XYZ file of C-alpha atoms in Angstrom:
697
model
C -88.591 26.336 73.411
C -88.092 23.559 75.967
C -91.831 22.950 76.097
C -92.137 22.869 72.316
C -89.182 20.487 71.983
C -90.997 18.087 74.285
C -94.355 18.481 72.562
C -92.777 17.884 69.142
C -91.832 14.333 70.169
C -94.913 13.390 72.172
C -97.003 10.361 71.186
C -100.397 10.421 72.861
C -101.220 6.901 71.665
C -98.287 5.186 73.344
C -96.249 6.155 76.385
C -93.488 3.891 75.152
C -93.284 5.431 71.697
C -93.462 8.951 73.128
C -90.053 10.640 73.096
C -90.542 13.779 75.164
C -87.339 13.025 77.040
C -85.382 13.237 73.777
C -86.650 16.746 73.079
C -85.865 17.897 76.599
C -82.442 16.266 76.569
C -81.645 17.771 73.162
C -82.313 21.285 74.457
C -80.214 20.567 77.559
C -77.315 19.402 75.367
C -77.485 22.626 73.345
C -77.608 24.745 76.526
C -74.564 22.950 77.909
C -72.744 23.495 74.611
C -73.602 27.209 74.800
C -72.272 27.448 78.361
C -69.096 25.626 77.344
C -68.657 28.022 74.414
C -69.060 31.058 76.668
C -66.544 29.586 79.103
C -64.029 29.004 76.314
C -64.648 32.539 75.031
C -63.908 33.948 78.487
C -60.778 31.793 78.650
C -59.677 33.290 75.318
C -60.102 36.787 76.747
C -63.173 37.835 74.735
C -65.111 40.411 76.796
C -68.861 40.139 77.294
C -71.269 42.895 76.221
C -75.080 43.301 76.023
C -75.272 41.277 72.798
C -73.421 38.418 74.504
C -75.817 38.206 77.428
C -79.103 39.025 75.661
C -78.720 37.752 72.075
C -76.115 34.981 72.011
C -77.935 32.395 74.211
C -81.138 32.554 72.160
C -79.278 32.580 68.843
C -77.088 29.587 69.695
C -80.068 27.722 71.144
C -82.114 28.329 67.997
C -79.323 27.178 65.667
C -78.436 24.146 67.795
C -81.998 22.917 68.217
C -82.421 22.891 64.425
C -79.672 20.289 64.044
C -81.037 18.400 67.037
C -84.434 18.014 65.353
C -82.823 16.784 62.114
C -80.682 14.234 63.934
C -83.474 12.975 66.203
C -86.053 12.739 63.431
C -83.687 10.733 61.223
C -82.816 8.391 64.096
C -86.516 7.818 64.822
C -87.259 6.922 61.200
C -84.392 4.454 61.041
C -85.147 2.951 64.435
C -88.874 2.542 63.789
C -88.248 0.867 60.432
C -85.636 -1.547 61.816
C -86.178 -4.906 63.455
C -85.201 -5.604 67.054
C -82.279 -7.674 65.822
C -80.548 -4.611 64.366
C -78.034 -3.285 66.949
C -78.547 0.276 68.131
C -74.976 1.053 67.118
C -75.905 0.126 63.533
C -78.979 2.377 63.716
C -76.793 5.225 64.966
C -74.238 4.601 62.210
C -76.894 4.700 59.494
C -78.392 7.825 61.061
C -75.059 9.628 60.895
C -74.578 8.360 57.352
C -77.884 9.938 56.403
C -77.663 13.306 58.183
C -73.964 13.677 59.001
C -73.303 15.601 55.788
C -76.184 17.961 56.520
C -75.176 18.696 60.112
C -71.534 19.121 59.122
C -72.401 21.495 56.299
C -74.711 23.632 58.436
C -72.210 23.796 61.291
C -69.260 24.621 59.034
C -71.226 27.327 57.231
C -72.617 28.809 60.452
C -69.229 28.893 62.156
C -67.621 30.327 59.021
C -70.309 33.012 58.882
C -69.743 34.117 62.458
C -65.964 33.915 62.304
C -65.878 35.914 59.066
C -68.212 38.472 60.645
C -65.271 39.231 62.942
C -63.804 41.390 60.155
C -66.339 44.074 61.133
C -64.220 46.938 62.578
C -66.361 47.299 65.715
C -64.872 45.585 68.807
C -68.238 44.719 70.415
C -69.601 43.131 67.231
C -66.297 41.371 66.569
C -66.313 39.822 70.053
C -69.961 38.797 69.662
C -69.315 37.097 66.312
C -66.296 35.205 67.636
C -68.209 34.052 70.714
C -71.120 32.718 68.663
C -68.704 31.012 66.263
C -67.013 29.216 69.171
C -70.389 28.146 70.575
C -71.492 26.778 67.187
C -68.321 24.669 66.874
C -68.730 23.197 70.365
C -72.426 22.560 69.729
C -71.505 20.617 66.572
C -69.231 18.234 68.470
C -71.765 17.813 71.304
C -74.551 16.873 68.876
C -72.222 14.654 66.870
C -70.756 12.757 69.826
C -72.999 12.993 72.892
C -76.533 13.272 71.519
C -76.435 10.073 69.369
C -75.437 8.164 72.504
C -78.528 9.483 74.270
C -80.679 8.509 71.288
C -79.346 4.972 71.577
C -80.283 4.956 75.269
C -83.793 6.041 74.363
C -83.938 3.295 71.728
C -82.975 0.793 74.398
C -85.786 2.141 76.607
C -88.307 1.591 73.818
C -87.121 -1.975 73.198
C -87.490 -2.636 76.920
C -91.045 -1.227 76.650
C -90.464 1.408 79.353
C -92.578 4.532 79.470
C -91.293 7.928 78.440
C -89.419 10.435 80.658
C -89.256 8.485 83.937
C -88.669 5.042 82.387
C -91.323 3.455 84.615
C -94.108 1.048 83.677
C -93.740 -1.689 81.150
C -95.821 -2.801 78.142
C -96.102 -6.524 77.535
C -97.353 -6.271 73.949
C -95.265 -5.112 70.990
C -96.746 -2.022 69.375
C -96.308 -2.986 65.737
C -98.666 -0.296 64.487
C -96.292 2.379 65.739
C -93.627 1.303 63.304
C -91.876 -1.857 64.516
C -90.491 -3.916 61.705
C -90.074 -7.644 62.187
C -89.526 -10.542 59.884
C -93.280 -11.194 59.933
C -94.110 -7.576 59.210
C -91.641 -6.345 56.573
C -91.763 -2.752 55.489
C -90.557 -1.572 52.116
C -88.550 1.607 52.549
C -87.001 3.980 50.025
C -83.546 3.418 48.642
C -80.469 5.466 49.483
C -78.153 6.150 46.576
C -74.714 4.563 46.787
C -71.668 4.612 44.603
C -72.256 1.130 43.171
C -74.394 0.239 40.193
C -77.383 -0.957 42.220
C -79.137 0.874 45.010
C -79.866 -1.134 48.144
C -83.045 -0.496 50.080
C -82.206 2.128 52.586
C -81.590 1.476 56.210
C -83.088 -1.591 57.708
C -80.196 -3.866 57.011
C -82.517 -6.501 55.475
C -83.573 -5.187 52.097
C -82.830 -6.204 48.566
C -81.385 -4.582 45.469
C -83.660 -2.882 42.969
C -82.926 -1.368 39.584
C -82.227 2.362 39.459
C -84.858 4.840 38.415
C -87.762 3.238 40.270
C -89.850 5.587 42.389
C -89.651 5.262 46.153
C -92.472 4.427 48.526
C -92.320 5.738 52.091
C -93.977 4.539 55.267
C -96.382 6.987 56.909
C -96.005 6.862 60.682
C -97.181 10.172 62.174
C -99.696 12.851 61.407
C -96.874 15.015 60.103
C -95.764 12.321 57.690
C -99.348 11.834 56.543
C -99.754 15.570 55.973
C -96.549 15.760 53.908
C -97.293 12.583 51.942
C -100.977 13.145 51.227
C -101.285 16.939 51.136
C -98.117 19.002 50.933
C -95.923 16.926 48.648
C -98.568 16.505 45.887
C -99.509 20.163 46.270
C -95.978 21.597 45.911
C -95.238 19.327 42.923
C -98.299 20.456 40.978
C -97.302 22.382 37.784
C -99.610 25.318 38.533
C -98.229 25.634 42.049
C -94.673 25.647 40.673
C -95.504 28.562 38.397
C -97.133 30.471 41.268
C -94.108 29.877 43.503
C -91.732 31.138 40.811
C -93.869 34.260 40.329
C -93.941 34.937 44.080
C -90.166 34.527 44.244
C -89.680 36.936 41.335
C -91.891 39.476 43.115
C -89.891 39.061 46.333
C -86.636 39.592 44.446
C -87.965 42.742 42.782
C -89.315 44.055 46.093
C -86.045 43.280 47.868
C -84.078 45.001 45.111
C -86.158 48.159 45.461
C -85.929 48.351 49.253
C -82.221 47.473 49.173
C -81.657 50.839 47.497
C -83.520 52.540 50.365
C -81.165 51.302 53.086
C -79.283 54.220 54.637
C -76.110 54.095 56.676
C -76.210 55.023 60.323
C -77.308 54.048 63.808
C -79.363 56.172 66.166
C -77.526 56.286 69.482
C -80.849 56.373 71.333
C -81.420 52.772 70.203
C -78.189 51.612 71.849
C -79.097 53.056 75.278
C -81.814 51.637 77.566
C -84.907 53.804 77.332
C -86.042 55.685 80.429
C -82.507 56.383 81.646
C -80.834 59.770 82.066
C -78.302 58.856 79.401
C -81.108 58.197 76.927
C -82.709 61.565 77.722
C -79.347 63.314 77.273
C -78.753 61.756 73.844
C -82.283 62.702 72.732
C -81.817 66.312 73.876
C -78.355 66.534 72.325
C -79.645 65.307 68.979
C -82.633 67.647 69.082
C -81.001 70.899 70.175
C -77.267 70.552 69.496
C -75.402 69.698 66.325
C -71.869 70.646 67.350
C -68.944 68.399 66.433
C -65.285 68.693 67.355
C -62.900 67.869 64.500
C -59.174 67.633 65.153
C -56.509 67.151 62.497
C -53.400 65.592 64.031
C -49.920 65.939 62.541
C -47.736 63.000 63.543
C -43.982 62.477 63.785
C -43.598 61.868 60.044
C -43.920 65.619 59.358
C -40.835 67.800 58.892
C -42.027 70.717 61.039
C -38.769 72.643 60.602
C -38.879 72.682 56.799
C -39.898 76.051 55.244
C -41.694 74.147 52.488
C -43.699 72.204 55.078
C -44.624 75.348 57.013
C -45.952 77.086 53.905
C -47.870 73.919 52.871
C -49.280 73.569 56.413
C -50.713 77.093 56.307
C -52.453 76.351 53.007
C -53.543 72.947 54.349
C -55.269 74.633 57.291
C -57.082 77.135 55.077
C -58.318 74.380 52.744
C -60.687 73.070 55.437
C -62.754 76.231 55.006
C -64.121 74.582 51.831
C -66.135 72.142 53.985
C -69.567 73.630 54.489
C -70.081 72.369 58.054
C -66.750 73.668 59.405
C -67.235 76.744 61.600
C -65.627 79.817 59.988
C -64.728 83.337 60.992
C -67.405 85.834 59.973
C -64.724 88.284 58.822
C -64.603 88.356 55.051
C -61.047 88.680 53.720
C -61.451 89.225 50.027
C -64.197 86.694 49.758
C -62.238 84.000 51.631
C -63.370 83.051 55.109
C -60.828 81.790 57.642
C -61.537 79.113 60.229
C -62.844 80.219 63.590
C -60.161 78.209 65.412
C -56.605 79.602 65.033
C -53.767 77.442 63.756
C -50.823 77.251 66.176
C -48.182 77.566 63.435
C -49.842 80.667 62.000
C -49.979 82.340 65.426
C -46.399 81.369 66.171
C -45.221 82.955 62.909
C -47.244 86.115 63.637
C -45.671 86.317 67.090
C -42.113 86.321 65.757
C -42.959 88.560 62.828
C -43.989 91.159 65.380
C -40.697 90.770 67.225
C -38.793 91.157 63.958
C -40.641 94.330 63.119
C -39.669 95.884 66.489
C -35.970 95.342 65.645
C -34.852 95.960 69.269
C -31.490 94.765 70.570
C -31.639 96.023 74.150
C -34.429 96.760 76.554
C -34.987 100.086 78.309
C -32.896 98.860 81.241
C -29.982 97.881 78.978
C -30.618 94.107 79.151
C -30.546 91.905 76.032
C -33.871 91.958 74.290
C -35.890 88.922 73.260
C -34.572 89.495 69.748
C -30.976 88.876 70.856
C -31.998 86.061 73.146
C -33.668 84.224 70.283
C -30.568 84.780 68.157
C -28.424 83.470 71.031
C -26.095 86.546 70.629
C -24.224 88.406 73.406
C -25.022 92.054 74.265
C -21.592 93.288 73.192
C -22.568 93.054 69.532
C -24.457 96.270 68.840
C -24.256 96.877 65.144
C -27.501 96.294 63.268
C -25.727 95.748 59.981
C -23.463 93.041 61.398
C -23.894 89.818 59.326
C -24.177 87.883 62.598
C -27.531 89.586 63.097
C -29.661 87.546 60.778
C -33.365 88.346 60.864
C -35.496 86.399 63.314
C -37.748 85.260 60.473
C -37.071 83.839 57.021
C -39.220 84.044 53.918
C -40.173 81.176 51.645
C -41.922 82.074 48.394
C -43.166 85.309 49.911
C -44.446 83.699 53.116
C -42.933 84.255 56.555
C -41.558 81.026 57.956
C -39.491 80.129 60.996
C -35.849 79.242 60.238
C -35.301 75.496 60.318
C -32.236 75.581 62.603
C -34.054 77.681 65.238
C -37.576 76.178 65.007
C -37.600 74.236 68.278
C -35.859 77.074 70.152
C -38.580 79.450 68.975
C -41.247 76.870 69.896
C -40.034 76.828 73.513
C -40.035 80.632 73.723
C -43.456 81.008 72.110
C -45.111 78.508 74.456
C -43.664 80.379 77.445
C -44.083 84.025 76.367
C -47.372 84.082 74.414
C -50.058 83.944 77.073
C -53.040 83.702 74.722
C -52.678 81.690 71.537
C -50.844 78.573 72.821
C -53.948 77.942 74.940
C -56.436 79.278 72.409
C -55.122 77.247 69.457
C -54.864 74.066 71.618
C -51.958 72.399 69.779
C -51.510 69.793 72.562
C -47.845 69.240 71.651
C -46.211 65.913 72.448
C -43.615 65.937 73.860
C -44.424 69.134 75.772
C -41.870 71.956 75.164
C -39.883 72.957 78.277
C -40.727 76.104 80.241
C -38.548 79.209 79.792
C -38.345 82.787 81.120
C -36.611 85.956 79.948
C -34.338 85.908 82.978
C -32.754 82.697 81.706
C -29.918 83.671 79.316
C -30.284 80.651 77.018
C -33.328 78.905 75.610
C -33.550 75.118 75.765
C -34.716 73.730 72.427
C -37.855 71.606 72.501
C -37.675 67.961 71.524
C -38.844 67.059 67.996
C -42.635 66.969 67.829
C -44.408 63.631 67.673
C -47.943 65.005 67.904
C -49.455 68.396 67.059
C -53.197 69.034 66.943
C -55.098 71.368 64.646
C -58.617 71.661 66.170
C -61.715 73.018 64.478
C -65.467 72.780 64.885
C -68.291 71.518 62.665
C -71.880 72.608 63.129
C -75.258 71.822 61.594
C -74.643 68.048 61.427
C -77.613 65.957 62.552
C -77.932 62.932 60.281
C -75.664 59.972 59.618
C -75.428 60.918 55.966
C -74.052 64.366 56.902
C -71.490 62.809 59.258
C -70.343 60.414 56.535
C -70.064 63.251 54.033
C -68.006 65.269 56.534
C -65.648 62.310 56.918
C -65.292 61.887 53.151
C -64.528 65.574 52.526
C -62.038 65.672 55.405
C -60.312 62.541 54.156
C -60.107 64.002 50.643
C -58.339 67.155 51.901
C -55.911 65.046 53.938
C -55.112 62.934 50.872
C -54.441 66.095 48.862
C -52.121 67.298 51.611
C -50.037 64.125 51.443
C -48.726 65.278 48.067
C -47.203 68.308 49.854
C -45.626 66.316 52.653
C -48.539 66.460 55.097
C -48.845 63.368 57.290
C -52.081 63.786 59.239
C -55.152 61.929 60.427
C -58.531 63.130 61.773
C -60.055 62.701 65.222
C -63.455 63.536 66.646
C -66.916 62.217 67.440
C -67.904 61.824 63.811
C -64.779 59.821 63.035
C -65.166 57.639 66.121
C -68.773 56.605 65.502
C -69.241 56.990 61.739
C -65.876 56.017 60.234
C -67.105 52.413 60.142
C -69.574 53.199 57.363
C -66.884 54.124 54.856
C -65.784 50.502 54.273
C -68.623 48.650 55.991
C -70.327 47.493 52.794
C -67.010 46.275 51.434
C -66.608 44.155 54.567
C -70.142 42.839 54.065
C -69.558 41.838 50.436
C -66.234 40.236 51.329
C -67.644 38.172 54.207
C -70.736 37.041 52.278
C -68.636 36.114 49.263
C -66.201 34.072 51.347
C -69.041 32.217 53.085
C -70.688 31.358 49.771
C -67.379 30.124 48.361
C -66.814 28.027 51.492
C -70.315 26.548 51.180
C -69.710 25.693 47.522
C -66.399 24.008 48.284
C -67.688 22.058 51.303
C -70.792 20.874 49.433
C -68.776 19.869 46.377
C -66.275 17.934 48.491
C -68.814 16.190 50.729
C -71.181 15.208 47.909
C -68.891 15.302 44.875
C -71.630 17.370 43.241
C -70.833 20.879 42.057
C -74.382 21.349 40.756
C -75.769 20.726 44.245
C -73.356 23.306 45.630
C -74.425 25.860 43.027
C -78.101 25.380 43.917
C -77.367 25.763 47.627
C -75.232 28.867 47.062
C -78.052 30.360 44.997
C -80.549 29.720 47.795
C -78.224 31.218 50.413
C -77.523 34.296 48.297
C -81.243 34.731 47.589
C -82.184 34.567 51.279
C -79.393 36.971 52.222
C -80.444 39.444 49.529
C -84.059 39.304 50.712
C -82.984 39.863 54.324
C -80.951 42.891 53.240
C -83.983 44.233 51.375
C -86.013 43.789 54.561
C -83.768 46.375 56.239
C -85.100 49.008 53.857
C -88.677 47.795 54.233
C -88.490 47.998 58.041
C -86.683 51.381 57.888
C -83.610 49.951 59.619
C -80.347 51.809 59.150
C -77.265 49.922 58.043
C -74.494 49.742 60.637
C -72.185 47.128 62.126
C -75.085 45.520 64.008
C -77.347 44.683 61.027
C -74.194 43.940 59.019
C -73.424 41.104 61.439
C -77.048 39.940 61.204
C -76.913 39.885 57.398
C -73.618 37.975 57.400
C -75.029 35.516 59.925
C -78.124 35.025 57.754
C -75.905 33.409 55.096
C -74.865 30.639 57.465
C -78.243 30.356 59.175
C -79.970 29.892 55.802
C -78.179 26.572 55.434
C -80.431 25.194 58.168
C -83.412 25.552 55.812
C -81.810 24.264 52.606
C -79.032 21.771 53.363
C -81.134 18.913 54.872
C -83.607 18.847 51.984
C -80.987 19.337 49.274
C -78.611 16.704 50.623
C -81.379 14.137 51.027
C -82.481 14.809 47.444
C -79.118 13.805 45.952
C -78.907 10.628 48.055
C -81.999 9.054 46.473
C -82.271 7.500 43.027
C -85.356 7.942 40.871
C -87.226 10.682 39.081
C -86.937 14.261 40.327
C -90.545 14.362 41.579
C -90.193 11.102 43.506
C -86.906 12.260 45.035
C -88.493 15.563 46.090
C -91.341 13.576 47.683
C -88.878 11.388 49.559
C -86.787 14.377 50.698
C -89.895 16.180 51.970
C -91.034 13.051 53.802
C -87.804 12.856 55.762
C -86.866 16.521 56.104
C -90.052 18.638 56.131
C -90.992 17.882 59.752
C -87.520 18.472 61.302
C -87.085 21.703 59.304
C -90.546 22.871 60.359
C -89.899 21.954 64.011
C -86.584 23.771 63.839
C -88.290 26.863 62.431
C -90.870 26.898 65.215
C -88.232 26.420 67.908
C -86.103 29.151 66.318
C -89.121 31.472 66.350
C -89.636 30.784 70.052
C -85.980 31.565 70.687
C -85.946 34.803 68.710
C -89.252 36.086 70.094
C -87.650 36.220 73.556
C -85.508 39.111 72.332
C -88.650 41.272 72.291
C -88.332 41.629 76.080
C -84.887 43.242 75.929
C -84.523 46.727 77.398
C -82.236 47.705 74.506
C -84.167 48.920 71.497
C -81.371 48.037 69.076
C -81.606 44.371 70.109
C -85.328 44.340 69.329
C -85.005 46.168 66.019
C -81.692 44.954 64.648
C -81.606 41.395 65.973
C -85.143 40.181 66.651
C -86.785 41.742 63.578
C -83.942 40.772 61.249
C -83.796 37.203 62.569
C -87.571 36.817 62.314
C -87.407 38.035 58.714
C -84.624 35.507 58.114
C -86.808 32.799 59.645
C -89.824 33.563 57.448
C -87.849 34.023 54.241
C -85.591 31.034 54.915
C -88.538 28.761 55.656
C -90.296 29.852 52.464
C -87.190 29.378 50.353
C -86.291 26.051 51.975
C -89.704 24.369 52.104
C -91.495 26.017 49.181
C -89.055 27.335 46.584
C -86.301 24.725 46.934
C -88.601 21.704 46.257
C -89.810 23.458 43.097
C -86.240 24.108 41.923
C -85.154 20.553 42.687
C -88.149 19.085 40.866
C -87.290 21.087 37.736
C -83.492 21.396 37.574
C -82.332 19.289 40.507
C -78.950 17.544 40.284
C -78.771 13.837 39.426
C -78.363 11.340 42.281
C -74.920 10.443 43.451
C -75.069 6.950 42.000
C -75.482 8.312 38.471
C -72.707 10.830 38.997
C -70.266 8.136 40.066
C -71.097 5.945 37.065
C -70.822 8.805 34.597
C -67.596 9.985 36.176
C -66.121 6.473 35.954
C -67.073 6.198 32.271
C -65.629 9.605 31.524
C -62.369 8.810 33.263
C -62.238 5.439 31.479
C -62.636 7.033 28.055
C -60.071 9.646 28.968
C -57.577 6.974 30.053
C -58.092 4.911 26.851
C -57.693 7.999 24.690
C -54.480 8.944 26.475
C -53.113 5.421 26.089
C -53.850 5.361 22.348
C -52.295 8.797 21.894
C -49.156 7.670 23.734
C -48.881 4.563 21.519
C -49.303 6.668 18.378
C -46.564 9.067 19.484
C -44.278 6.117 20.273
C -44.724 4.742 16.732
C -44.011 8.159 15.211
C -40.793 8.481 17.195
C -39.625 5.004 16.143
C -40.180 5.878 12.474
C -38.219 9.094 12.840
C -35.302 7.346 14.498
């Protein structure tokens, strides 16, 4: 990229007019901005991850160099068409007047895209998006404040006739053929639209006023300008070419719509682990030969564990998970209903005390109080079985054995200490942990109220992302049904940790893309006072984003948080291909075709150079050891580059030449007339109402 940035500004015919140092310095400025952004991110406490170290530098460099090319190319045009008497500060001011809107719009949209991508519920992707957003903001201020100063220094070098890069050597003859404009060699340049009724000739500070509506004539200075003026601009404005471009766009939309329906949710874990490692081999073997998943339903502190109604509902709640096909069940058929293979702690606890109740013993063989009496907290002197003090150990609720509410936590302590099998087998993982107790202790210490109680189970036969997502949906549905019966629970497990994101991921995508498009519309409308221009730009951004999303299906890429961030970023990055051309179009007065020609003359080369430099930045990602970076970042960004370049340099000129917005000068005049008529009408209406009121009084 550094080499290309230098080559893009080389002039083999004149060492003075060559600007290789500008290209190199521009890349250095962007690199410094990236380093400053990473430093600020670290200061804010954002952790680094593989995407930060292997994707962020190339992405920020590609986005920053695009704006650098636009700014430098505009400065060169203004400088080369200005006389030596024009101060460099005036050249810089007119340069910022011409491209400041474009750079501001692209930076605002890019930063908004990355910052809004932070709504993705994946910490690594959220940190990555925030870091890139910070780098984009710092890069904007560096290019807006520092880089124009360097351009002025380079302009001073050229006026001193010093050679490029090392500023050595000196030419004694003015090189007028390279674009110098003097009083003896005037150059007629296109007009920039202003808010007044006449449009001054653009930027040389000398020109004269011309009537509106006259076509512009540009000055060809480089081979790129000659190619655009003589070949590309007439070609893209030809009626037949416009029809072909519209047909190609319609085909791309149809193709993107078809492949958008083929995008599946998921992410192969083997793509997120460096290939050739032991971890990668383990994940491959686990996916190939094992499909076991642990699913745990956790009851939190909001459950009334002591309530008989809750206990009966909890037993039914546990059995309802047998309806999920992947949940491992007991092979014993009980009347056609299969129970879960993992026991439920409450069910085993009730069975334990039901057995004690059925024994109905008050004393042991040695004459000591039995567990029955100990649980009842009764002394040995009471021996009569029909005494009302001897309430049964268990209660019944609607025909189901339940543990009495007032003795629930006492029984919980005893069960955890006396039952040597099921407290470990059912793995309830109580929090807080019930205290230990032994039969030799006359009283039982009641456990503290439960804050956490697990209900584990297993799922088998799950191999694909779609099956994991379906397991999550069915589990969530049963939990929601249980809430009506007082169940307060949430699921845990591998499937929920890695695949829960896909439940609301598309909603996050639509929300972020919609907010970015709205922000672009508002910023464009405010900066240019042209809603129609904002609508065209929003259409182009939405079209590019939709085509990039369709590319995911074409390339057989699964939809996860990683490509979701890439798709959201593509909305902001697409501005780099559309904003410069669109904003230049509305600043020029004349017919639509002539304004398209003028916009292409001044914006085709910087957009093309930015696309090439972006390609060189993205292609470096191909050397990453992480497969997901190659597939989900490099491929997606390259697709964005191709589609964005086509839409920005091919489709957008066609749209502008057919239904492009009027220039700003016409909008201001029309708006003033409209507001004038509105004011006169309101004044006459007020006078009429005043006369009516006087007659009534």
